[in-house]
Amino acid sequence: MLSEYKVENDEYYKNFVAQSSRTERTTENYRKVLRKFCIATGKTLTEIVTTCIDEQSIVTTVKLDPDENGNERRKEIKFNINDKDAAINKFLQQFEDYCFKKNNKEITIQNQTDIVRSFLHENGVELPKRKSYKDDSRDWYLPSKMDFNYFLQDVSLTHASLANMLTSSGMRVSDALSFTIGDFMNATSDYHDFVDVEDFIDNAPDDMIGTWVFEPQKTRKHHVKCITFNSAHASNMILQNLRHIKNHYMPYKNRAEGLNLSISKKDPLFASRKGKYKKPLSGRSVAAYWIEKNKKFQVWKKNQIKQQIENGEISEEDYDEAVSKIPKLHPHICRKFFSTIVSNNCGDIRVCGLLEGHSAGLPNDKSYIKKSVEDIREIYINNIHDELSLDHVETKIISDKETERLNAEIESLKAENAKIREEKDQEITNLEQKHQEEINEIKLSMGNMQRQMDNLTSIRNRSYIEKTINDYFDDNYKETILKKEEDITIGRKKCNVIFKLAYELAIEEETTFRNDDEYLNSLIQRAIVKYTMNPNSDLFDKEELTQEELELMNKHMALQLDIIELIKSDSTLWNMVKDDQIKLKNIISHIIKKNLDNIDNLTDDDKKNMMQEVLMEYLKVD
């Protein structure tokens, strides 16, 4: 199965690696891309190579018309690798589709496709015409010296030294991290004659410009030479860091932990504090460090842009574009910065190539290899050095006593934070308990939900019936009835009684209620007949009430008003229900009827609970 397949165990891949002089890093890149190629096609490298070679070896014989003498003619046609149905094209297309699905940029797809093609070519596969992709790589916006200075204000001395080395020499991070203190002594040997490393660290002069002649790791197999230099400020920073390690850090560690640390020429020039400065920084840790510092840098730059808007220097419309042009600080941007400064201040492309460790731009130009280190050094100092030097930032070194004081403060803060966290945890626990109790109460109330739903269904239907009859009566009967009565008060009372009689008739036959003119008209007609037979009926309007009935009606109306006022006190709740007050009042009446037995003993909390119940019922009614 492909899930268990490993590219590095494939015979074609092993032969490919064995016959090449690629670096370990390049080989690993090939492995990753070829693994991706196998996933995209669903086949192993062996299957892909053998399928392509077998297909491309096919020769088709085609019979032609006889010649003028009648002799039979035949022609052999070799397989066309540019045919879209050819296996090689299908495999490459599958790879491209997979890359696009993974949202890879076209420049990335181009580079990875070239890797695949290189592997296939070296294993005997004929390749179709190379497909071109657009260059959609992200623009590089270079940081200014001020940007670098902001970055350097908030980094450790070791990382500040490394940043100065990278920007002033153009070295790749991997090369800079491979150098030792002894290498730095050799690079600055024009300025001193120290042999002992401790003497060198304590007494080396300031403002040394280091000279570095080496073969970069990336192009070592091609024996490409790099001749570059580091700025005087970079040397000063490196010495400052080494003196701190030798004279403060190591003695302190030896006293505190009973160690026997001493500095050596073989120690890394840019070492890790976690490794007690005996192990080099890793490229991954350097990248991670810059990523964290870049976050703070991005905020700083955005605030600068906002300030420019406030000052009227740019408009708000330009904000997004300005933000898009903020440089991304990462270690390799130092090399880009270096290359830009070199190209802008050095017109000799031969020197540019040597400084950057690139292959000869003009391989047939004999003068290219005649440039001496001294010549290039002179060009570097006269034309480039000042532009590359980041010498406007003072980096603070924290002494061991200061470290102890800070550590004590940190421990105190940790204890304080632990106490705060404990209090917060208890507060959260109490809240969770309270919430659980509320949940339990809701669960208990859910047991009554089905019975309430039955009542709510009735309320919903009756609210709908009441509104339907009211609208129909107002549109078709009300005006006519009012005109027939000389006394408008009597007319309104008559309309009210007829409407209520029609409503009662509809409730009696609730299950067969219909919203059509024929049915609604019959309801009103029947109500008019019923009113005509008993026009003075006190079914809805009693002329006199007993004292007990009057008190109960007043309490009922007062409680209804209290609940409505409670709802009105919350504008959000009131806005939710105010447009459908018929339904709201029906629900309130329904809830009050359930509490009539206790109407004299209701507290404010009871009323609030009734309001909550009204709202819950309201939300469940369509």
CSV table of N, CA, C and O in Angstrom, one decimal, residues 181-245:
chain,number,residue,atom,x,y,z
A,181,ILE,N,34.5,30.2,17.3
A,181,ILE,CA,35.3,31.4,17.8
A,181,ILE,C,36.6,31.4,17.1
A,181,ILE,O,37.1,32.5,16.7
A,182,GLY,N,37.2,30.2,16.9
A,182,GLY,CA,38.5,30.2,16.2
A,182,GLY,C,38.4,30.7,14.8
A,182,GLY,O,39.3,31.4,14.3
A,183,ASP,N,37.3,30.4,14.1
A,183,ASP,CA,37.1,31.0,12.7
A,183,ASP,C,37.1,32.5,12.8
A,183,ASP,O,37.6,33.2,11.9
A,184,PHE,N,36.4,33.1,13.8
A,184,PHE,CA,36.3,34.5,13.9
A,184,PHE,C,37.7,35.1,14.2
A,184,PHE,O,38.1,36.2,13.7
A,185,MET,N,38.5,34.4,15.0
A,185,MET,CA,39.9,34.9,15.3
A,185,MET,C,40.7,34.9,14.0
A,185,MET,O,41.4,35.9,13.7
A,186,ASN,N,40.5,33.9,13.1
A,186,ASN,CA,41.2,33.9,11.8
A,186,ASN,C,40.7,35.0,10.9
A,186,ASN,O,41.5,35.6,10.2
A,187,ALA,N,39.4,35.2,10.9
A,187,ALA,CA,38.8,36.2,10.0
A,187,ALA,C,39.3,37.6,10.4
A,187,ALA,O,39.3,38.5,9.5
A,188,THR,N,39.6,37.9,11.6
A,188,THR,CA,40.1,39.2,12.1
A,188,THR,C,41.6,39.3,12.3
A,188,THR,O,42.0,40.2,13.0
A,189,SER,N,42.3,38.3,11.8
A,189,SER,CA,43.7,38.2,12.1
A,189,SER,C,44.6,39.4,11.6
A,189,SER,O,45.7,39.6,12.1
A,190,ASP,N,44.0,40.2,10.7
A,190,ASP,CA,44.7,41.4,10.2
A,190,ASP,C,44.9,42.4,11.3
A,190,ASP,O,45.7,43.3,11.2
A,191,TYR,N,44.1,42.3,12.4
A,191,TYR,CA,44.1,43.3,13.4
A,191,TYR,C,44.8,42.9,14.7
A,191,TYR,O,44.9,43.7,15.6
A,192,HIS,N,45.2,41.6,14.8
A,192,HIS,CA,45.8,41.1,16.0
A,192,HIS,C,46.7,40.0,15.7
A,192,HIS,O,46.7,39.4,14.6
A,193,ASP,N,47.4,39.6,16.8
A,193,ASP,CA,48.3,38.4,16.7
A,193,ASP,C,48.1,37.5,17.8
A,193,ASP,O,49.0,36.7,18.2
A,194,PHE,N,46.9,37.5,18.4
A,194,PHE,CA,46.6,36.6,19.6
A,194,PHE,C,46.4,35.2,19.1
A,194,PHE,O,45.9,34.9,18.0
A,195,VAL,N,47.0,34.3,20.0
A,195,VAL,CA,46.8,32.9,19.8
A,195,VAL,C,45.9,32.3,20.8
A,195,VAL,O,45.1,31.4,20.4
A,196,ASP,N,46.0,32.7,22.0
A,196,ASP,CA,45.1,32.2,23.1
A,196,ASP,C,43.7,32.9,23.0
A,196,ASP,O,43.6,34.1,22.8
A,197,VAL,N,42.7,32.1,23.1
A,197,VAL,CA,41.3,32.5,22.9
A,197,VAL,C,40.9,33.5,23.9
A,197,VAL,O,40.2,34.5,23.7
A,198,GLU,N,41.3,33.3,25.2
A,198,GLU,CA,40.9,34.2,26.3
A,198,GLU,C,41.6,35.5,26.1
A,198,GLU,O,41.0,36.6,26.4
A,199,ASP,N,42.9,35.6,25.7
A,199,ASP,CA,43.6,36.8,25.5
A,199,ASP,C,42.9,37.6,24.4
A,199,ASP,O,42.7,38.8,24.4
A,200,PHE,N,42.5,36.9,23.3
A,200,PHE,CA,41.8,37.5,22.2
A,200,PHE,C,40.5,38.1,22.6
A,200,PHE,O,40.3,39.3,22.3
A,201,ILE,N,39.7,37.4,23.4
A,201,ILE,CA,38.4,37.9,23.8
A,201,ILE,C,38.6,39.2,24.7
A,201,ILE,O,37.8,40.2,24.5
A,202,ASP,N,39.5,39.1,25.6
A,202,ASP,CA,39.7,40.3,26.5
A,202,ASP,C,40.4,41.5,25.9
A,202,ASP,O,40.1,42.6,26.3
A,203,ASN,N,41.3,41.2,24.9
A,203,ASN,CA,42.1,42.3,24.5
A,203,ASN,C,42.0,42.7,23.0
A,203,ASN,O,42.7,43.6,22.5
A,204,ALA,N,41.2,42.0,22.2
A,204,ALA,CA,41.1,42.3,20.8
A,204,ALA,C,40.6,43.7,20.6
A,204,ALA,O,39.8,44.2,21.4
A,205,PRO,N,41.2,44.4,19.6
A,205,PRO,CA,40.8,45.8,19.4
A,205,PRO,C,39.4,45.9,18.9
A,205,PRO,O,38.8,45.0,18.3
A,206,ASP,N,38.8,47.1,19.0
A,206,ASP,CA,37.5,47.4,18.5
A,206,ASP,C,37.6,47.6,17.0
A,206,ASP,O,38.7,47.9,16.4
A,207,ASP,N,36.4,47.6,16.4
A,207,ASP,CA,36.2,48.0,15.0
A,207,ASP,C,37.0,47.2,14.0
A,207,ASP,O,37.5,47.6,13.0
A,208,MET,N,37.1,45.9,14.3
A,208,MET,CA,37.7,44.9,13.3
A,208,MET,C,36.7,44.6,12.2
A,208,MET,O,35.6,44.3,12.5
A,209,ILE,N,37.2,44.6,11.0
A,209,ILE,CA,36.3,44.1,9.9
A,209,ILE,C,36.8,42.7,9.5
A,209,ILE,O,37.9,42.5,9.1
A,210,GLY,N,35.9,41.7,9.8
A,210,GLY,CA,36.3,40.3,9.5
A,210,GLY,C,36.2,39.9,8.1
A,210,GLY,O,35.4,40.4,7.3
A,211,THR,N,37.2,39.1,7.6
A,211,THR,CA,37.3,38.6,6.3
A,211,THR,C,37.0,37.1,6.2
A,211,THR,O,37.6,36.4,6.9
A,212,TRP,N,36.0,36.8,5.4
A,212,TRP,CA,35.5,35.4,5.4
A,212,TRP,C,35.7,34.8,4.0
A,212,TRP,O,35.1,35.3,3.1
A,213,VAL,N,36.5,33.8,3.9
A,213,VAL,CA,36.6,33.1,2.6
A,213,VAL,C,36.2,31.6,2.8
A,213,VAL,O,36.9,30.9,3.6
A,214,PHE,N,35.2,31.2,2.2
A,214,PHE,CA,34.7,29.8,2.4
A,214,PHE,C,33.8,29.4,1.3
A,214,PHE,O,33.4,30.2,0.4
A,215,GLU,N,33.4,28.1,1.3
A,215,GLU,CA,32.5,27.6,0.3
A,215,GLU,C,31.2,27.4,1.0
A,215,GLU,O,31.1,26.6,2.0
A,216,PRO,N,30.1,28.1,0.6
A,216,PRO,CA,28.8,28.0,1.3
A,216,PRO,C,28.3,26.5,1.2
A,216,PRO,O,28.5,25.8,0.3
A,217,GLN,N,27.6,26.1,2.3
A,217,GLN,CA,27.1,24.8,2.4
A,217,GLN,C,26.1,24.5,1.2
A,217,GLN,O,26.2,23.3,0.6
A,218,LYS,N,25.3,25.4,0.8
A,218,LYS,CA,24.4,25.2,-0.3
A,218,LYS,C,25.0,24.9,-1.6
A,218,LYS,O,24.5,24.1,-2.4
A,219,THR,N,26.2,25.5,-1.9
A,219,THR,CA,26.8,25.3,-3.2
A,219,THR,C,28.2,24.7,-3.1
A,219,THR,O,29.0,24.8,-4.0
A,220,ARG,N,28.4,24.0,-2.0
A,220,ARG,CA,29.7,23.4,-1.8
A,220,ARG,C,30.1,22.3,-2.8
A,220,ARG,O,31.2,22.2,-3.2
A,221,LYS,N,29.1,21.6,-3.3
A,221,LYS,CA,29.4,20.6,-4.3
A,221,LYS,C,29.9,21.1,-5.6
A,221,LYS,O,30.6,20.5,-6.4
A,222,HIS,N,29.5,22.4,-5.8
A,222,HIS,CA,30.0,23.1,-7.1
A,222,HIS,C,31.3,23.9,-6.8
A,222,HIS,O,31.8,24.5,-7.7
A,223,HIS,N,31.8,23.8,-5.6
A,223,HIS,CA,33.0,24.5,-5.2
A,223,HIS,C,32.9,26.0,-5.5
A,223,HIS,O,33.9,26.6,-6.0
A,224,VAL,N,31.8,26.6,-5.2
A,224,VAL,CA,31.6,28.0,-5.4
A,224,VAL,C,32.2,28.8,-4.2
A,224,VAL,O,31.8,28.5,-3.1
A,225,LYS,N,33.1,29.7,-4.5
A,225,LYS,CA,33.7,30.4,-3.4
A,225,LYS,C,32.9,31.6,-3.0
A,225,LYS,O,32.4,32.3,-3.9
A,226,CYS,N,32.9,31.9,-1.7
A,226,CYS,CA,32.3,33.2,-1.2
A,226,CYS,C,33.4,34.0,-0.5
A,226,CYS,O,34.2,33.4,0.3
A,227,ILE,N,33.6,35.2,-0.9
A,227,ILE,CA,34.5,36.1,-0.2
A,227,ILE,C,33.7,37.3,0.3
A,227,ILE,O,33.1,38.1,-0.4
A,228,THR,N,33.5,37.3,1.6
A,228,THR,CA,32.7,38.4,2.2
A,228,THR,C,33.3,38.9,3.5
A,228,THR,O,34.3,38.4,3.9
A,229,PHE,N,32.7,39.9,4.1
A,229,PHE,CA,33.2,40.6,5.3
A,229,PHE,C,32.1,40.9,6.2
A,229,PHE,O,30.9,41.0,5.8
A,230,ASN,N,32.5,41.1,7.5
A,230,ASN,CA,31.5,41.6,8.4
A,230,ASN,C,31.9,42.9,8.9
A,230,ASN,O,33.0,43.3,8.9
A,231,SER,N,30.9,43.7,9.3
A,231,SER,CA,31.1,45.1,9.6
A,231,SER,C,31.9,45.2,11.0
A,231,SER,O,31.9,44.3,11.8
A,232,ALA,N,32.5,46.4,11.2
A,232,ALA,CA,33.2,46.7,12.4
A,232,ALA,C,32.2,46.6,13.6
A,232,ALA,O,32.6,46.0,14.7
A,233,HIS,N,31.0,47.1,13.4
A,233,HIS,CA,30.0,47.0,14.5
A,233,HIS,C,29.7,45.6,14.8
A,233,HIS,O,29.5,45.2,16.0
A,234,ALA,N,29.6,44.7,13.8
A,234,ALA,CA,29.3,43.3,14.0
A,234,ALA,C,30.4,42.7,14.9
A,234,ALA,O,30.1,41.9,15.8
A,235,SER,N,31.7,43.0,14.6
A,235,SER,CA,32.8,42.4,15.4
A,235,SER,C,32.7,42.9,16.8
A,235,SER,O,32.9,42.2,17.8
A,236,ASN,N,32.4,44.2,17.0
A,236,ASN,CA,32.2,44.7,18.4
A,236,ASN,C,31.1,44.0,19.1
A,236,ASN,O,31.3,43.7,20.3
A,237,MET,N,30.0,43.7,18.5
A,237,MET,CA,28.9,43.0,19.1
A,237,MET,C,29.3,41.6,19.5
A,237,MET,O,29.0,41.1,20.5
A,238,ILE,N,30.0,41.0,18.5
A,238,ILE,CA,30.4,39.6,18.8
A,238,ILE,C,31.4,39.5,20.0
A,238,ILE,O,31.3,38.7,20.9
A,239,LEU,N,32.4,40.4,20.0
A,239,LEU,CA,33.3,40.5,21.2
A,239,LEU,C,32.6,40.8,22.5
A,239,LEU,O,32.9,40.2,23.5
A,240,GLN,N,31.6,41.7,22.4
A,240,GLN,CA,30.8,42.0,23.6
A,240,GLN,C,30.1,40.8,24.1
A,240,GLN,O,30.1,40.5,25.3
A,241,ASN,N,29.6,40.0,23.2
A,241,ASN,CA,28.8,38.8,23.6
A,241,ASN,C,29.8,37.7,24.2
A,241,ASN,O,29.5,37.1,25.2
A,242,LEU,N,31.0,37.6,23.5
A,242,LEU,CA,32.0,36.6,24.0
A,242,LEU,C,32.5,37.0,25.4
A,242,LEU,O,32.8,36.1,26.2
A,243,ARG,N,32.7,38.2,25.6
A,243,ARG,CA,33.2,38.7,26.9
A,243,ARG,C,32.2,38.4,28.0
A,243,ARG,O,32.5,38.1,29.1
A,244,HIS,N,30.9,38.6,27.6
A,244,HIS,CA,29.9,38.4,28.6
A,244,HIS,C,29.9,36.9,29.0
A,244,HIS,O,29.8,36.5,30.1
A,245,ILE,N,30.0,36.0,27.9
A,245,ILE,CA,30.0,34.6,28.2
A,245,ILE,C,31.2,34.2,29.0
A,245,ILE,O,31.1,33.4,30.0
